[in-house]
PDB file of C-alpha atoms in Angstrom:
ATOM      1  CA  UNK V   1      -7.239 -30.247   6.501  1.00  0.00           C
ATOM      2  CA  UNK V   2      -5.742 -26.954   7.600  1.00  0.00           C
ATOM      3  CA  UNK V   3      -8.418 -25.024   9.465  1.00  0.00           C
ATOM      4  CA  UNK V   4      -7.717 -21.463  10.546  1.00  0.00           C
ATOM      5  CA  UNK V   5      -7.402 -22.588  14.180  1.00  0.00           C
ATOM      6  CA  UNK V   6      -4.907 -25.300  13.237  1.00  0.00           C
ATOM      7  CA  UNK V   7      -2.889 -22.870  11.101  1.00  0.00           C
ATOM      8  CA  UNK V   8      -2.686 -20.350  13.951  1.00  0.00           C
ATOM      9  CA  UNK V   9      -1.728 -23.009  16.501  1.00  0.00           C
ATOM     10  CA  UNK V  10       0.889 -24.479  14.167  1.00  0.00           C
ATOM     11  CA  UNK V  11       2.378 -21.110  13.250  1.00  0.00           C
ATOM     12  CA  UNK V  12       2.729 -20.276  16.940  1.00  0.00           C
ATOM     13  CA  UNK V  13       4.948 -23.353  17.194  1.00  0.00           C
ATOM     14  CA  UNK V  14       6.804 -22.324  14.006  1.00  0.00           C
ATOM     15  CA  UNK V  15       5.652 -25.494  12.228  1.00  0.00           C
ATOM     16  CA  UNK V  16       6.684 -25.379   8.560  1.00  0.00           C
ATOM     17  CA  UNK V  17       3.483 -27.080   7.424  1.00  0.00           C
ATOM     18  CA  UNK V  18       1.296 -24.499   9.142  1.00  0.00           C
ATOM     19  CA  UNK V  19       3.377 -21.637   7.769  1.00  0.00           C
ATOM     20  CA  UNK V  20       3.095 -23.100   4.272  1.00  0.00           C
ATOM     21  CA  UNK V  21      -0.677 -23.469   4.685  1.00  0.00           C
ATOM     22  CA  UNK V  22      -1.008 -19.835   5.828  1.00  0.00           C
ATOM     23  CA  UNK V  23       1.118 -18.683   2.894  1.00  0.00           C
ATOM     24  CA  UNK V  24      -0.819 -20.677   0.293  1.00  0.00           C
ATOM     25  CA  UNK V  25      -4.174 -19.536   1.683  1.00  0.00           C
ATOM     26  CA  UNK V  26      -3.380 -15.811   1.615  1.00  0.00           C
ATOM     27  CA  UNK V  27      -0.565 -15.232  -0.879  1.00  0.00           C
ATOM     28  CA  UNK V  28      -2.815 -14.325  -3.833  1.00  0.00           C
ATOM     29  CA  UNK V  29      -4.918 -11.730  -1.993  1.00  0.00           C
ATOM     30  CA  UNK V  30      -1.920 -10.206  -0.186  1.00  0.00           C
ATOM     31  CA  UNK V  31       0.102 -10.055  -3.416  1.00  0.00           C
ATOM     32  CA  UNK V  32      -2.790  -8.084  -4.939  1.00  0.00           C
ATOM     33  CA  UNK V  33      -2.605  -5.610  -2.036  1.00  0.00           C
ATOM     34  CA  UNK V  34       1.184  -5.305  -2.395  1.00  0.00           C
ATOM     35  CA  UNK V  35       0.748  -4.560  -6.112  1.00  0.00           C
ATOM     36  CA  UNK V  36      -1.297  -1.500  -5.219  1.00  0.00           C
ATOM     37  CA  UNK V  37       1.586  -0.103  -3.181  1.00  0.00           C
ATOM     38  CA  UNK V  38       4.493  -1.040  -5.466  1.00  0.00           C
ATOM     39  CA  UNK V  39       4.676  -1.141  -9.264  1.00  0.00           C
ATOM     40  CA  UNK V  40       7.987  -3.001  -9.615  1.00  0.00           C
ATOM     41  CA  UNK V  41       7.711  -6.815  -9.529  1.00  0.00           C
ATOM     42  CA  UNK V  42      10.859  -7.225  -7.428  1.00  0.00           C
ATOM     43  CA  UNK V  43       9.632  -4.659  -4.903  1.00  0.00           C
ATOM     44  CA  UNK V  44       6.250  -6.409  -4.730  1.00  0.00           C
ATOM     45  CA  UNK V  45       7.986  -9.737  -4.050  1.00  0.00           C
ATOM     46  CA  UNK V  46      10.237  -8.176  -1.393  1.00  0.00           C
ATOM     47  CA  UNK V  47       7.266  -6.496   0.262  1.00  0.00           C
ATOM     48  CA  UNK V  48       5.245  -9.714   0.234  1.00  0.00           C
ATOM     49  CA  UNK V  49       8.190 -11.666   1.672  1.00  0.00           C
ATOM     50  CA  UNK V  50       8.620  -9.126   4.487  1.00  0.00           C
ATOM     51  CA  UNK V  51       4.900  -9.323   5.255  1.00  0.00           C
ATOM     52  CA  UNK V  52       4.895 -13.096   5.730  1.00  0.00           C
ATOM     53  CA  UNK V  53       8.064 -13.011   7.815  1.00  0.00           C
ATOM     54  CA  UNK V  54       6.394 -10.475  10.124  1.00  0.00           C
ATOM     55  CA  UNK V  55       3.258 -12.613  10.278  1.00  0.00           C
ATOM     56  CA  UNK V  56       5.231 -15.695  11.319  1.00  0.00           C
ATOM     57  CA  UNK V  57       7.319 -13.790  13.878  1.00  0.00           C
ATOM     58  CA  UNK V  58       4.410 -11.856  15.411  1.00  0.00           C
ATOM     59  CA  UNK V  59       1.708 -14.553  15.312  1.00  0.00           C
ATOM     60  CA  UNK V  60       1.595 -14.701  19.126  1.00  0.00           C
ATOM     61  CA  UNK V  61       0.386 -11.087  19.164  1.00  0.00           C
ATOM     62  CA  UNK V  62      -2.895 -12.160  17.584  1.00  0.00           C
ATOM     63  CA  UNK V  63      -5.318 -12.252  20.517  1.00  0.00           C
ATOM     64  CA  UNK V  64      -7.946 -14.381  18.828  1.00  0.00           C
ATOM     65  CA  UNK V  65     -10.420 -11.497  18.986  1.00  0.00           C
ATOM     66  CA  UNK V  66     -11.596 -10.206  15.627  1.00  0.00           C
ATOM     67  CA  UNK V  67     -10.808 -11.402  12.115  1.00  0.00           C
ATOM     68  CA  UNK V  68      -7.499 -13.228  11.731  1.00  0.00           C
ATOM     69  CA  UNK V  69      -7.372 -12.301   8.048  1.00  0.00           C
ATOM     70  CA  UNK V  70      -7.984  -8.673   9.018  1.00  0.00           C
ATOM     71  CA  UNK V  71      -5.077  -8.885  11.472  1.00  0.00           C
ATOM     72  CA  UNK V  72      -2.852 -10.289   8.709  1.00  0.00           C
ATOM     73  CA  UNK V  73      -3.992  -7.616   6.256  1.00  0.00           C
ATOM     74  CA  UNK V  74      -3.075  -4.942   8.773  1.00  0.00           C
ATOM     75  CA  UNK V  75       0.484  -6.302   8.776  1.00  0.00           C
ATOM     76  CA  UNK V  76       0.567  -6.012   4.972  1.00  0.00           C
ATOM     77  CA  UNK V  77      -0.614  -2.393   5.059  1.00  0.00           C
ATOM     78  CA  UNK V  78       1.732  -1.441   7.915  1.00  0.00           C
ATOM     79  CA  UNK V  79       4.669  -3.014   6.069  1.00  0.00           C
ATOM     80  CA  UNK V  80       3.789  -1.056   2.928  1.00  0.00           C
ATOM     81  CA  UNK V  81       3.559   2.151   4.981  1.00  0.00           C
ATOM     82  CA  UNK V  82       6.933   1.471   6.641  1.00  0.00           C
ATOM     83  CA  UNK V  83       8.567   0.902   3.247  1.00  0.00           C
ATOM     84  CA  UNK V  84       7.006   4.122   1.917  1.00  0.00           C
ATOM     85  CA  UNK V  85       8.304   6.091   4.903  1.00  0.00           C
ATOM     86  CA  UNK V  86      11.809   4.715   4.350  1.00  0.00           C
ATOM     87  CA  UNK V  87      11.676   5.608   0.643  1.00  0.00           C
ATOM     88  CA  UNK V  88      10.302   9.058   1.453  1.00  0.00           C
ATOM     89  CA  UNK V  89      13.313   9.753   3.655  1.00  0.00           C
ATOM     90  CA  UNK V  90      15.719   8.432   1.003  1.00  0.00           C
ATOM     91  CA  UNK V  91      14.152  10.251  -1.964  1.00  0.00           C
ATOM     92  CA  UNK V  92      13.088  13.483  -0.197  1.00  0.00           C
ATOM     93  CA  UNK V  93       9.702  13.246  -1.943  1.00  0.00           C
ATOM     94  CA  UNK V  94       7.896  16.574  -2.297  1.00  0.00           C
ATOM     95  CA  UNK V  95       4.252  17.002  -3.305  1.00  0.00           C
ATOM     96  CA  UNK V  96       5.120  20.179  -5.206  1.00  0.00           C
ATOM     97  CA  UNK V  97       7.424  18.251  -7.549  1.00  0.00           C
ATOM     98  CA  UNK V  98       4.411  16.791  -9.358  1.00  0.00           C
ATOM     99  CA  UNK V  99       2.835  18.876 -12.093  1.00  0.00           C
ATOM    100  CA  UNK V 100      -0.842  19.708 -11.569  1.00  0.00           C
ATOM    101  CA  UNK V 101      -2.955  17.894 -14.188  1.00  0.00           C
ATOM    102  CA  UNK V 102      -5.005  20.078 -16.495  1.00  0.00           C
ATOM    103  CA  UNK V 103      -8.088  17.956 -17.213  1.00  0.00           C
ATOM    104  CA  UNK V 104     -10.007  16.542 -14.300  1.00  0.00           C
ATOM    105  CA  UNK V 105     -13.397  16.201 -12.674  1.00  0.00           C
ATOM    106  CA  UNK V 106     -13.775  18.695  -9.863  1.00  0.00           C
ATOM    107  CA  UNK V 107     -15.669  16.694  -7.243  1.00  0.00           C
ATOM    108  CA  UNK V 108     -16.491  19.850  -5.258  1.00  0.00           C
ATOM    109  CA  UNK V 109     -18.117  21.626  -8.182  1.00  0.00           C
ATOM    110  CA  UNK V 110     -21.608  21.183  -9.560  1.00  0.00           C
ATOM    111  CA  UNK V 111     -21.374  18.602 -12.357  1.00  0.00           C
ATOM    112  CA  UNK V 112     -21.490  20.298 -15.735  1.00  0.00           C
ATOM    113  CA  UNK V 113     -21.915  18.754 -19.161  1.00  0.00           C
ATOM    114  CA  UNK V 114     -18.172  18.372 -19.783  1.00  0.00           C
ATOM    115  CA  UNK V 115     -17.559  16.632 -16.446  1.00  0.00           C
ATOM    116  CA  UNK V 116     -20.528  14.349 -17.072  1.00  0.00           C
ATOM    117  CA  UNK V 117     -19.118  13.424 -20.488  1.00  0.00           C
ATOM    118  CA  UNK V 118     -15.708  12.650 -18.991  1.00  0.00           C
ATOM    119  CA  UNK V 119     -17.246  10.617 -16.168  1.00  0.00           C
ATOM    120  CA  UNK V 120     -19.449   8.706 -18.631  1.00  0.00           C
ATOM    121  CA  UNK V 121     -16.491   7.993 -20.918  1.00  0.00           C
ATOM    122  CA  UNK V 122     -14.455   6.491 -18.072  1.00  0.00           C
ATOM    123  CA  UNK V 123     -17.424   4.585 -16.634  1.00  0.00           C
ATOM    124  CA  UNK V 124     -18.291   3.035 -20.006  1.00  0.00           C
ATOM    125  CA  UNK V 125     -14.699   2.214 -20.966  1.00  0.00           C
ATOM    126  CA  UNK V 126     -14.942  -1.274 -19.419  1.00  0.00           C
ATOM    127  CA  UNK V 127     -11.417  -1.234 -17.989  1.00  0.00           C
ATOM    128  CA  UNK V 128      -9.932  -4.499 -16.800  1.00  0.00           C
ATOM    129  CA  UNK V 129      -8.716  -4.833 -13.224  1.00  0.00           C
ATOM    130  CA  UNK V 130      -5.144  -4.904 -14.549  1.00  0.00           C
ATOM    131  CA  UNK V 131      -5.622  -1.670 -16.493  1.00  0.00           C
ATOM    132  CA  UNK V 132      -6.946   0.169 -13.448  1.00  0.00           C
ATOM    133  CA  UNK V 133      -4.159  -1.241 -11.259  1.00  0.00           C
ATOM    134  CA  UNK V 134      -1.589  -0.155 -13.843  1.00  0.00           C
ATOM    135  CA  UNK V 135      -3.029   3.378 -13.855  1.00  0.00           C
ATOM    136  CA  UNK V 136      -2.963   3.525 -10.046  1.00  0.00           C
ATOM    137  CA  UNK V 137       0.629   2.269 -10.031  1.00  0.00           C
ATOM    138  CA  UNK V 138       1.668   5.140 -12.299  1.00  0.00           C
ATOM    139  CA  UNK V 139       0.719   7.671  -9.625  1.00  0.00           C
ATOM    140  CA  UNK V 140       3.639   9.247  -7.738  1.00  0.00           C
ATOM    141  CA  UNK V 141       4.455   7.337  -4.554  1.00  0.00           C
ATOM    142  CA  UNK V 142       2.923   9.817  -2.114  1.00  0.00           C
ATOM    143  CA  UNK V 143      -0.256  10.189  -4.135  1.00  0.00           C
ATOM    144  CA  UNK V 144      -0.597   6.425  -4.550  1.00  0.00           C
ATOM    145  CA  UNK V 145      -0.111   5.781  -0.841  1.00  0.00           C
ATOM    146  CA  UNK V 146      -2.796   8.285   0.197  1.00  0.00           C
ATOM    147  CA  UNK V 147      -5.148   7.109  -2.584  1.00  0.00           C
ATOM    148  CA  UNK V 148      -4.795   3.454  -1.558  1.00  0.00           C
ATOM    149  CA  UNK V 149      -5.293   4.133   2.134  1.00  0.00           C
ATOM    150  CA  UNK V 150      -8.331   6.354   1.536  1.00  0.00           C
ATOM    151  CA  UNK V 151     -10.052   4.463  -1.291  1.00  0.00           C
ATOM    152  CA  UNK V 152      -9.152   0.810  -0.659  1.00  0.00           C
ATOM    153  CA  UNK V 153      -8.467   0.687   3.080  1.00  0.00           C
ATOM    154  CA  UNK V 154     -11.181   3.219   4.074  1.00  0.00           C
ATOM    155  CA  UNK V 155      -8.820   5.314   6.197  1.00  0.00           C
ATOM    156  CA  UNK V 156      -9.941   8.798   7.200  1.00  0.00           C
ATOM    157  CA  UNK V 157      -7.648  11.745   6.464  1.00  0.00           C
ATOM    158  CA  UNK V 158      -6.836  12.054  10.172  1.00  0.00           C
ATOM    159  CA  UNK V 159      -5.691   8.403  10.227  1.00  0.00           C
ATOM    160  CA  UNK V 160      -3.666   8.825   7.034  1.00  0.00           C
ATOM    161  CA  UNK V 161      -1.989  11.939   8.412  1.00  0.00           C
ATOM    162  CA  UNK V 162      -1.053  10.110  11.609  1.00  0.00           C
ATOM    163  CA  UNK V 163       0.213   7.007   9.780  1.00  0.00           C
ATOM    164  CA  UNK V 164       2.302   8.921   7.232  1.00  0.00           C
ATOM    165  CA  UNK V 165       3.396  11.766   9.521  1.00  0.00           C
ATOM    166  CA  UNK V 166       1.874  14.404   7.260  1.00  0.00           C
ATOM    167  CA  UNK V 167      -0.600  17.233   7.768  1.00  0.00           C
ATOM    168  CA  UNK V 168      -4.312  16.469   7.273  1.00  0.00           C
ATOM    169  CA  UNK V 169      -4.489  19.129   4.546  1.00  0.00           C
ATOM    170  CA  UNK V 170      -1.560  17.465   2.785  1.00  0.00           C
ATOM    171  CA  UNK V 171      -3.469  14.175   2.826  1.00  0.00           C
ATOM    172  CA  UNK V 172      -6.541  15.863   1.342  1.00  0.00           C
ATOM    173  CA  UNK V 173      -4.442  17.639  -1.282  1.00  0.00           C
ATOM    174  CA  UNK V 174      -2.626  14.454  -2.284  1.00  0.00           C
ATOM    175  CA  UNK V 175      -5.916  12.564  -2.614  1.00  0.00           C
ATOM    176  CA  UNK V 176      -7.410  15.312  -4.761  1.00  0.00           C
ATOM    177  CA  UNK V 177      -4.380  15.447  -7.033  1.00  0.00           C
ATOM    178  CA  UNK V 178      -4.166  11.649  -7.169  1.00  0.00           C
ATOM    179  CA  UNK V 179      -7.760  11.513  -8.417  1.00  0.00           C
ATOM    180  CA  UNK V 180      -7.028  14.138 -11.049  1.00  0.00           C
ATOM    181  CA  UNK V 181      -3.939  12.302 -12.274  1.00  0.00           C
ATOM    182  CA  UNK V 182      -5.746   8.970 -12.277  1.00  0.00           C
ATOM    183  CA  UNK V 183      -8.623  10.418 -14.273  1.00  0.00           C
ATOM    184  CA  UNK V 184      -6.172  11.916 -16.757  1.00  0.00           C
ATOM    185  CA  UNK V 185      -4.430   8.550 -17.184  1.00  0.00           C
ATOM    186  CA  UNK V 186      -7.748   6.732 -17.631  1.00  0.00           C
ATOM    187  CA  UNK V 187      -8.862   9.267 -20.248  1.00  0.00           C
ATOM    188  CA  UNK V 188      -5.600   8.711 -22.131  1.00  0.00           C
ATOM    189  CA  UNK V 189      -6.232   4.988 -21.947  1.00  0.00           C
ATOM    190  CA  UNK V 190      -9.769   5.544 -23.278  1.00  0.00           C
ATOM    191  CA  UNK V 191      -8.364   7.427 -26.285  1.00  0.00           C
ATOM    192  CA  UNK V 192      -5.885   4.624 -26.965  1.00  0.00           C
ATOM    193  CA  UNK V 193      -8.683   2.056 -26.828  1.00  0.00           C
ATOM    194  CA  UNK V 194     -10.721   4.062 -29.341  1.00  0.00           C
ATOM    195  CA  UNK V 195      -7.722   4.285 -31.695  1.00  0.00           C
ATOM    196  CA  UNK V 196      -7.027   0.542 -31.409  1.00  0.00           C
ATOM    197  CA  UNK V 197     -10.674  -0.327 -32.027  1.00  0.00           C
ATOM    198  CA  UNK V 198     -10.764   1.641 -35.302  1.00  0.00           C
TER     199      UNK V 198
END
C-alpha cells in the first residue's frame, strides 16, 4: 500500500510507481482547483500537467514540516498564478474593460428589502456545484483570479496584491466587481430555471 511517506520517498527517487500513486491520489481534487482558474478543458489539462511536473521535480523541497497535501496545493495555486501573469502580459488585461454590472447586492450597505429578496432567491435556487463553477468560470480572468484567491484560498488583499503585482485597492475593486458579476449571472440562471420549470 502506498502510504504518504512511501510516496514521498519514492518520488524523491523519481520512481514511476510512486509518481503514479501521487497522481492518482490527488488528481481529482487538484483538477477541481484547476477548473476554478481555467474554463477551457485543454487549458485545465495543461495546467494540471504542469502542476504534477513541478511536484515531481521539486519534491525534495518539501521539508516534511506541515501538510504535504497543503504543500502540493500551493504548487497548484502558484502555477495558476504564473499562468495568469503570463496571460495578463500577453492580453494586456485592463479592469476598466469590463462593464460595471447594474444589479447587485451592495455588501457595504444596510440590507434593504430588494437585496434581501435577491439574496434569498440565490440562496434558495439550489445550484449544483457545476452550475456555480460554470458561473465563476464566466468571470473575466482578473476578476476570477482575485475571487478564487480571496474566497477559496483565504488570501488577504495584501497577499493577493503581492502575488499578482497589483495595488491593494485594485484587488478590492476586482473582488467587489467579481461578486457583482457573479450575482448577476446567478440571478440570470435563477430566471432560466424558473422558465424551464414552468
